[in-house]
Amino acid sequence: MTLPPKVRLVGRRLLQAAPALAGIIIITFVLTRALPGDPAVYFAGPAADEASIAEIRKQLGLDRSLPVQFVSYLRDLATGNLGTSISTGQPVLTEIVTRLPASLELTLTALLLAIAVAVPLGVLAATRPDSWVDHLCRFVVTAGVSLPTFFTGLALVYLFYYLLGWAPPPMGRLDILFLPPDRVTGFYTIDSLLAGDISAFGSALAHLALPAVTLALFTLAPIARMTRAAMLQVLGSDFIRTARAAGLSRRTVLFGYALRNAMLPVITTLGMVFSFALGANVLVEKVFAWPGIGSYAIEALVVSDYAAVQGFVLAMALLFVALNLLIDVIYTLVDPRLQLEE
Amino acid sequence: MMNAIPLLDIRDLTVEFATRNGAVTAIERVSFAIGKGETVGVVGESGSGKSVTSYAVMRILDRAGRIAGGSIVFGGIGIDKAPEKVMTELRGREMSMVFQNPRAALNPIRAIGRQIEDVLIEHALAVRATAKKAAIEILRTVKIANPEERYHAYPFELSGGMCQRVVIAIALACRPQLLIADEPTTGLDVTTQKTVMDLMVELTRERGMSSLLITHDLGLAAAYCDRIVVMEKGKVVEQARTDSLFADPTHPYTKRLLRATPRLDSQIRDLLPEPRPAPAILPRGEPLLEIRDMVKEFPARNGSAAFRAVDGISFTVHQGESLGLVGESGCGKSTTSAMVMRLLDPTSGAIRFDGTDIAAIPAGRFARSPERGKLQMVFQDPTDSLNPRWSAFDSIADPMYRLAGMRRAEAREKIESLARLVGLPIDLLDRFPHQLSGGQKARVGIARAIALDPKLLILDEPTAALDVSVQAVVLNLLADLKVELGMSYLFISHDLNVVRLICDRVMVMRQGRIIEEGETESVLRAPADAYTRTLLEAIPHPPGHSTVHARPEPVA
């Protein structure tokens, strides 16, 4: 092979994701078959008789053996057919494609906010242990994990919408006056900019602000804590002493040497935080009436809408695999020591 | 060699560390000077404050540490209170430092060439465009082969000796006037130690630099230093020219240290402060451990060829004998001990122990074999080889619970007698490893190993992590225990001086093979193999008598 080693390495990591994908497909299949209740009965509706239920069962292919069902499930997946939601009547794929970007936009914005605050805070706290910055860091971390998101969300709404009137009403992603921008990425902020619609962008941003801050406050804690711990550990290591003894400036030592090494565990933490934030933002979505995938999944679960649940599980699992892959690849590119491990 | 104005002048330097229990004085009123072009050694055991002194000079003390008194004058400027900005300019440019454990001393995720560039650019000796060429030139100066390729290497891709050259390259990149080397070769093989030290001396001499060598090894200090400062518990107890220090030490601590350092002609009892009769010699009995054509091959992985760590070795340990196994890192001595201990399965070959072929028992099942109790091991690092959450009692009792099926109440009496045997005060049995000194932990490790009256003890560098005075005591303890309990030893070490003291026979191992074997005295006096000779020549020895106080016989 003549490919450069880094490309080969990334390729290998991509291949390693394949078994995980296969596992997810099998598990979603088995899981939905194992759920209690007969989907045919739900589909047929309350007024159906035995014959029409059997008819629907046949339509859904549920009368066939599991291996046969699995093959047709695979065929459906390959053509992008995730079935139809019984509660909304919409194809599951369409729902996911509109709702997932909403959740992603919220989560990513929150995460970027959290990183922008948590990493500098952690670095400052580590370089000045027991100073006021360190105490601030400790306070923020404790507050961030101990205040539930629905509480911070409601408190922010109360303060910024009800009392101050700075924020728009906590209802969805845009003011009612605006039409959603043309769909490119599904992120309203980006799409409205692409469409050149500044006022829609402003509205999208305003609607995004409070839920993103709510979620950011929650995700900030582990990132700040991990940054602080990793920085403290790296700053105490031998090579930092060498760098100082060689007369490298404080800035080079701190950012060029210490922070880069400390970033490795922080990147891992980011991956985990992102995963749980995607799951944990259900409450935020509820508080702000955000049309995300979390609230969709909760509603589907409540009414045993099995196609929707299956679609949700599949989408989230794929997302997590992609995310872990990304973290792995970043890690491989940052840490030269991993490149020899073959 | 002392010039009128010394390059570095330390006067009454006191350093304190803030701890939870208030300030602790790490060094107290330390005074010494280094002239231009002079090499001064600071020797002392752990806790003597020798490293703290050097960190104070560089002003890189931990946050908790502070200079509480005295002065440091470098090149005519007082630096003990100099602002950080001035120090940043001095460090690397005028004074720099080489550390112990070179691999950890380099940034693990930055190419070594870039790390040298960082220093050059910081001190304005190069700009981005010229830095690479300069860095490669410096790598060549420290005798790194293929510097153009090595420029891109990361620390984990280089050997310990190579990493230390890179650290030296970083330290000398800006041609400073003073080089401080803090245990620069501890943990490196003797031959590597020699090349690294020779390189450092060559470069500093060539540039007329002064240097400060901090070491626990008196032999190393004797070989490379003009003057030696002896420190004990944070104080300078003696300083003198190297030859006069060894010929005529005045302070009792220096004398004790000199005695405890093994020399070419030391006997094991010479190391102790009080003279004692030599240990009895056990008659050589029947063969106890017989190794025949033992091979360990690690299979090929991803393009790298199969690796024969141990390549067909045979040897025998007789009852009551101690056999030394000597070699440098990577020679296969640890793999050999792991196979004898049945932690690893040999690829082929026989291991007969006390009449049983234990090679036939799979490594995974050996722990339950009745033979297991007769074979015990003492490990290199007395701290890491004890469970930090177990008291000394629990550690010693563990093999008795597991292999002899004893209960705690039964074990107590035996453990107390073991503690007496290894010289561990009974009241220390309830302490945890972090509450014990290095020597005490070594005693716990030995007590654990002899708890089941083993026939063979494998000693894997048992004193490598100990101070020389503690090493002297532990070596003597091992010699006494062997006679008292009638054990045999397989003693693994890289230190020929120590092997000389304790082993009847010695084997020299290199690249998985035994290249020389024989009676210790004859191998060390007249080595047949060129490699053995190289090893022997690389060991620095303190000059002069084997014992410091008056002895009737003349110098050997």
JSON list of C-alpha atoms in Angstrom, two decimals, chain A residues 52-181:
[
{"chain": "A", "resi": 52, "resn": "SER", "atom": "CA", "xyz": [-58.54, -7.09, 9.51]},
{"chain": "A", "resi": 53, "resn": "ILE", "atom": "CA", "xyz": [-55.85, -7.50, 12.16]},
{"chain": "A", "resi": 54, "resn": "ALA", "atom": "CA", "xyz": [-54.66, -10.66, 10.42]},
{"chain": "A", "resi": 55, "resn": "GLU", "atom": "CA", "xyz": [-54.78, -8.78, 7.13]},
{"chain": "A", "resi": 56, "resn": "ILE", "atom": "CA", "xyz": [-52.61, -5.99, 8.56]},
{"chain": "A", "resi": 57, "resn": "ARG", "atom": "CA", "xyz": [-50.25, -8.50, 10.12]},
{"chain": "A", "resi": 58, "resn": "LYS", "atom": "CA", "xyz": [-49.82, -10.01, 6.69]},
{"chain": "A", "resi": 59, "resn": "GLN", "atom": "CA", "xyz": [-49.32, -6.58, 5.15]},
{"chain": "A", "resi": 60, "resn": "LEU", "atom": "CA", "xyz": [-46.64, -5.77, 7.68]},
{"chain": "A", "resi": 61, "resn": "GLY", "atom": "CA", "xyz": [-45.00, -9.11, 7.04]},
{"chain": "A", "resi": 62, "resn": "LEU", "atom": "CA", "xyz": [-45.30, -10.05, 10.69]},
{"chain": "A", "resi": 63, "resn": "ASP", "atom": "CA", "xyz": [-46.71, -13.49, 9.89]},
{"chain": "A", "resi": 64, "resn": "ARG", "atom": "CA", "xyz": [-43.46, -14.59, 8.35]},
{"chain": "A", "resi": 65, "resn": "SER", "atom": "CA", "xyz": [-40.47, -16.13, 10.15]},
{"chain": "A", "resi": 66, "resn": "LEU", "atom": "CA", "xyz": [-37.98, -13.88, 11.89]},
{"chain": "A", "resi": 67, "resn": "PRO", "atom": "CA", "xyz": [-35.10, -14.44, 9.42]},
{"chain": "A", "resi": 68, "resn": "VAL", "atom": "CA", "xyz": [-37.39, -13.54, 6.52]},
{"chain": "A", "resi": 69, "resn": "GLN", "atom": "CA", "xyz": [-38.58, -10.47, 8.41]},
{"chain": "A", "resi": 70, "resn": "PHE", "atom": "CA", "xyz": [-34.97, -9.53, 9.06]},
{"chain": "A", "resi": 71, "resn": "VAL", "atom": "CA", "xyz": [-34.10, -9.72, 5.37]},
{"chain": "A", "resi": 72, "resn": "SER", "atom": "CA", "xyz": [-37.03, -7.50, 4.44]},
{"chain": "A", "resi": 73, "resn": "TYR", "atom": "CA", "xyz": [-36.05, -5.16, 7.29]},
{"chain": "A", "resi": 74, "resn": "LEU", "atom": "CA", "xyz": [-32.58, -4.90, 5.79]},
{"chain": "A", "resi": 75, "resn": "ARG", "atom": "CA", "xyz": [-34.09, -4.26, 2.36]},
{"chain": "A", "resi": 76, "resn": "ASP", "atom": "CA", "xyz": [-36.26, -1.49, 3.82]},
{"chain": "A", "resi": 77, "resn": "LEU", "atom": "CA", "xyz": [-33.26, 0.05, 5.55]},
{"chain": "A", "resi": 78, "resn": "ALA", "atom": "CA", "xyz": [-31.26, 0.01, 2.32]},
{"chain": "A", "resi": 79, "resn": "THR", "atom": "CA", "xyz": [-34.03, 1.92, 0.53]},
{"chain": "A", "resi": 80, "resn": "GLY", "atom": "CA", "xyz": [-34.42, 4.37, 3.43]},
{"chain": "A", "resi": 81, "resn": "ASN", "atom": "CA", "xyz": [-37.84, 3.05, 4.39]},
{"chain": "A", "resi": 82, "resn": "LEU", "atom": "CA", "xyz": [-38.15, 3.23, 8.17]},
{"chain": "A", "resi": 83, "resn": "GLY", "atom": "CA", "xyz": [-41.90, 2.69, 8.19]},
{"chain": "A", "resi": 84, "resn": "THR", "atom": "CA", "xyz": [-44.67, 5.07, 9.09]},
{"chain": "A", "resi": 85, "resn": "SER", "atom": "CA", "xyz": [-45.39, 6.57, 12.47]},
{"chain": "A", "resi": 86, "resn": "ILE", "atom": "CA", "xyz": [-48.85, 5.60, 13.69]},
{"chain": "A", "resi": 87, "resn": "SER", "atom": "CA", "xyz": [-49.28, 8.71, 15.82]},
{"chain": "A", "resi": 88, "resn": "THR", "atom": "CA", "xyz": [-48.41, 11.30, 13.15]},
{"chain": "A", "resi": 89, "resn": "GLY", "atom": "CA", "xyz": [-49.07, 9.29, 10.00]},
{"chain": "A", "resi": 90, "resn": "GLN", "atom": "CA", "xyz": [-45.82, 10.62, 8.55]},
{"chain": "A", "resi": 91, "resn": "PRO", "atom": "CA", "xyz": [-42.98, 8.43, 7.29]},
{"chain": "A", "resi": 92, "resn": "VAL", "atom": "CA", "xyz": [-40.47, 8.05, 10.13]},
{"chain": "A", "resi": 93, "resn": "LEU", "atom": "CA", "xyz": [-37.57, 9.03, 7.88]},
{"chain": "A", "resi": 94, "resn": "THR", "atom": "CA", "xyz": [-39.14, 12.40, 7.05]},
{"chain": "A", "resi": 95, "resn": "GLU", "atom": "CA", "xyz": [-39.76, 13.10, 10.71]},
{"chain": "A", "resi": 96, "resn": "ILE", "atom": "CA", "xyz": [-36.20, 12.23, 11.66]},
{"chain": "A", "resi": 97, "resn": "VAL", "atom": "CA", "xyz": [-34.73, 14.29, 8.83]},
{"chain": "A", "resi": 98, "resn": "THR", "atom": "CA", "xyz": [-36.61, 17.39, 10.02]},
{"chain": "A", "resi": 99, "resn": "ARG", "atom": "CA", "xyz": [-36.26, 16.86, 13.75]},
{"chain": "A", "resi": 100, "resn": "LEU", "atom": "CA", "xyz": [-32.69, 15.56, 14.05]},
{"chain": "A", "resi": 101, "resn": "PRO", "atom": "CA", "xyz": [-31.12, 18.79, 12.69]},
{"chain": "A", "resi": 102, "resn": "ALA", "atom": "CA", "xyz": [-33.14, 20.77, 15.23]},
{"chain": "A", "resi": 103, "resn": "SER", "atom": "CA", "xyz": [-31.69, 18.71, 18.06]},
{"chain": "A", "resi": 104, "resn": "LEU", "atom": "CA", "xyz": [-28.23, 18.76, 16.55]},
{"chain": "A", "resi": 105, "resn": "GLU", "atom": "CA", "xyz": [-28.31, 22.54, 16.11]},
{"chain": "A", "resi": 106, "resn": "LEU", "atom": "CA", "xyz": [-29.27, 22.94, 19.74]},
{"chain": "A", "resi": 107, "resn": "THR", "atom": "CA", "xyz": [-26.73, 20.43, 21.06]},
{"chain": "A", "resi": 108, "resn": "LEU", "atom": "CA", "xyz": [-23.83, 21.64, 18.94]},
{"chain": "A", "resi": 109, "resn": "THR", "atom": "CA", "xyz": [-24.45, 25.28, 19.80]},
{"chain": "A", "resi": 110, "resn": "ALA", "atom": "CA", "xyz": [-24.66, 24.38, 23.46]},
{"chain": "A", "resi": 111, "resn": "LEU", "atom": "CA", "xyz": [-21.49, 22.36, 23.23]},
{"chain": "A", "resi": 112, "resn": "LEU", "atom": "CA", "xyz": [-19.57, 25.12, 21.48]},
{"chain": "A", "resi": 113, "resn": "LEU", "atom": "CA", "xyz": [-20.73, 27.57, 24.14]},
{"chain": "A", "resi": 114, "resn": "ALA", "atom": "CA", "xyz": [-19.73, 25.14, 26.86]},
{"chain": "A", "resi": 115, "resn": "ILE", "atom": "CA", "xyz": [-16.28, 24.60, 25.35]},
{"chain": "A", "resi": 116, "resn": "ALA", "atom": "CA", "xyz": [-15.74, 28.32, 24.93]},
{"chain": "A", "resi": 117, "resn": "VAL", "atom": "CA", "xyz": [-16.38, 28.84, 28.62]},
{"chain": "A", "resi": 118, "resn": "ALA", "atom": "CA", "xyz": [-15.25, 25.59, 30.20]},
{"chain": "A", "resi": 119, "resn": "VAL", "atom": "CA", "xyz": [-11.83, 25.13, 28.58]},
{"chain": "A", "resi": 120, "resn": "PRO", "atom": "CA", "xyz": [-10.46, 28.60, 29.46]},
{"chain": "A", "resi": 121, "resn": "LEU", "atom": "CA", "xyz": [-12.03, 28.29, 32.91]},
{"chain": "A", "resi": 122, "resn": "GLY", "atom": "CA", "xyz": [-10.41, 24.90, 33.47]},
{"chain": "A", "resi": 123, "resn": "VAL", "atom": "CA", "xyz": [-7.03, 26.13, 32.23]},
{"chain": "A", "resi": 124, "resn": "LEU", "atom": "CA", "xyz": [-7.14, 29.21, 34.43]},
{"chain": "A", "resi": 125, "resn": "ALA", "atom": "CA", "xyz": [-8.22, 27.18, 37.43]},
{"chain": "A", "resi": 126, "resn": "ALA", "atom": "CA", "xyz": [-5.38, 24.71, 36.88]},
{"chain": "A", "resi": 127, "resn": "THR", "atom": "CA", "xyz": [-2.73, 27.39, 36.57]},
{"chain": "A", "resi": 128, "resn": "ARG", "atom": "CA", "xyz": [-3.90, 29.16, 39.71]},
{"chain": "A", "resi": 129, "resn": "PRO", "atom": "CA", "xyz": [-4.98, 26.48, 42.16]},
{"chain": "A", "resi": 130, "resn": "ASP", "atom": "CA", "xyz": [-6.93, 27.83, 45.13]},
{"chain": "A", "resi": 131, "resn": "SER", "atom": "CA", "xyz": [-7.29, 31.28, 43.59]},
{"chain": "A", "resi": 132, "resn": "TRP", "atom": "CA", "xyz": [-10.67, 32.92, 43.02]},
{"chain": "A", "resi": 133, "resn": "VAL", "atom": "CA", "xyz": [-10.76, 31.49, 39.47]},
{"chain": "A", "resi": 134, "resn": "ASP", "atom": "CA", "xyz": [-10.36, 28.01, 40.89]},
{"chain": "A", "resi": 135, "resn": "HIS", "atom": "CA", "xyz": [-13.19, 28.59, 43.34]},
{"chain": "A", "resi": 136, "resn": "LEU", "atom": "CA", "xyz": [-15.35, 30.04, 40.56]},
{"chain": "A", "resi": 137, "resn": "CYS", "atom": "CA", "xyz": [-14.62, 26.95, 38.49]},
{"chain": "A", "resi": 138, "resn": "ARG", "atom": "CA", "xyz": [-15.60, 24.70, 41.36]},
{"chain": "A", "resi": 139, "resn": "PHE", "atom": "CA", "xyz": [-18.80, 26.68, 41.92]},
{"chain": "A", "resi": 140, "resn": "VAL", "atom": "CA", "xyz": [-19.80, 26.58, 38.25]},
{"chain": "A", "resi": 141, "resn": "VAL", "atom": "CA", "xyz": [-19.10, 22.88, 38.03]},
{"chain": "A", "resi": 142, "resn": "THR", "atom": "CA", "xyz": [-21.16, 22.10, 41.11]},
{"chain": "A", "resi": 143, "resn": "ALA", "atom": "CA", "xyz": [-24.01, 24.37, 40.03]},
{"chain": "A", "resi": 144, "resn": "GLY", "atom": "CA", "xyz": [-23.95, 22.98, 36.49]},
{"chain": "A", "resi": 145, "resn": "VAL", "atom": "CA", "xyz": [-24.39, 19.37, 37.54]},
{"chain": "A", "resi": 146, "resn": "SER", "atom": "CA", "xyz": [-26.73, 19.93, 40.44]},
{"chain": "A", "resi": 147, "resn": "LEU", "atom": "CA", "xyz": [-29.29, 22.19, 38.80]},
{"chain": "A", "resi": 148, "resn": "PRO", "atom": "CA", "xyz": [-31.63, 20.16, 36.58]},
{"chain": "A", "resi": 149, "resn": "THR", "atom": "CA", "xyz": [-31.94, 21.49, 33.02]},
{"chain": "A", "resi": 150, "resn": "PHE", "atom": "CA", "xyz": [-35.70, 22.05, 33.24]},
{"chain": "A", "resi": 151, "resn": "PHE", "atom": "CA", "xyz": [-35.09, 24.24, 36.27]},
{"chain": "A", "resi": 152, "resn": "THR", "atom": "CA", "xyz": [-32.36, 26.36, 34.68]},
{"chain": "A", "resi": 153, "resn": "GLY", "atom": "CA", "xyz": [-34.45, 26.49, 31.51]},
{"chain": "A", "resi": 154, "resn": "LEU", "atom": "CA", "xyz": [-37.55, 27.73, 33.35]},
{"chain": "A", "resi": 155, "resn": "ALA", "atom": "CA", "xyz": [-35.46, 30.17, 35.40]},
{"chain": "A", "resi": 156, "resn": "LEU", "atom": "CA", "xyz": [-33.93, 31.63, 32.25]},
{"chain": "A", "resi": 157, "resn": "VAL", "atom": "CA", "xyz": [-37.35, 31.92, 30.60]},
{"chain": "A", "resi": 158, "resn": "TYR", "atom": "CA", "xyz": [-38.73, 33.62, 33.69]},
{"chain": "A", "resi": 159, "resn": "LEU", "atom": "CA", "xyz": [-35.84, 36.08, 33.82]},
{"chain": "A", "resi": 160, "resn": "PHE", "atom": "CA", "xyz": [-35.17, 36.87, 30.19]},
{"chain": "A", "resi": 161, "resn": "TYR", "atom": "CA", "xyz": [-38.63, 36.46, 28.67]},
{"chain": "A", "resi": 162, "resn": "TYR", "atom": "CA", "xyz": [-41.11, 37.21, 31.43]},
{"chain": "A", "resi": 163, "resn": "LEU", "atom": "CA", "xyz": [-39.24, 39.80, 33.50]},
{"chain": "A", "resi": 164, "resn": "LEU", "atom": "CA", "xyz": [-36.82, 41.45, 31.08]},
{"chain": "A", "resi": 165, "resn": "GLY", "atom": "CA", "xyz": [-38.52, 40.70, 27.80]},
{"chain": "A", "resi": 166, "resn": "TRP", "atom": "CA", "xyz": [-35.22, 40.27, 26.00]},
{"chain": "A", "resi": 167, "resn": "ALA", "atom": "CA", "xyz": [-35.85, 36.78, 24.74]},
{"chain": "A", "resi": 168, "resn": "PRO", "atom": "CA", "xyz": [-38.61, 35.68, 22.34]},
{"chain": "A", "resi": 169, "resn": "PRO", "atom": "CA", "xyz": [-41.36, 33.41, 23.70]},
{"chain": "A", "resi": 170, "resn": "PRO", "atom": "CA", "xyz": [-40.06, 29.88, 24.31]},
{"chain": "A", "resi": 171, "resn": "MET", "atom": "CA", "xyz": [-42.02, 28.41, 21.44]},
{"chain": "A", "resi": 172, "resn": "GLY", "atom": "CA", "xyz": [-40.09, 26.57, 18.75]},
{"chain": "A", "resi": 173, "resn": "ARG", "atom": "CA", "xyz": [-37.28, 27.64, 16.52]},
{"chain": "A", "resi": 174, "resn": "LEU", "atom": "CA", "xyz": [-38.64, 30.78, 14.80]},
{"chain": "A", "resi": 175, "resn": "ASP", "atom": "CA", "xyz": [-41.19, 33.56, 15.28]},
{"chain": "A", "resi": 176, "resn": "ILE", "atom": "CA", "xyz": [-44.54, 32.64, 13.79]},
{"chain": "A", "resi": 177, "resn": "LEU", "atom": "CA", "xyz": [-44.09, 35.46, 11.30]},
{"chain": "A", "resi": 178, "resn": "PHE", "atom": "CA", "xyz": [-41.18, 33.74, 9.61]},
{"chain": "A", "resi": 179, "resn": "LEU", "atom": "CA", "xyz": [-41.27, 30.79, 7.29]},
{"chain": "A", "resi": 180, "resn": "PRO", "atom": "CA", "xyz": [-38.51, 28.25, 7.78]},
{"chain": "A", "resi": 181, "resn": "PRO", "atom": "CA", "xyz": [-35.62, 29.01, 5.42]}
]
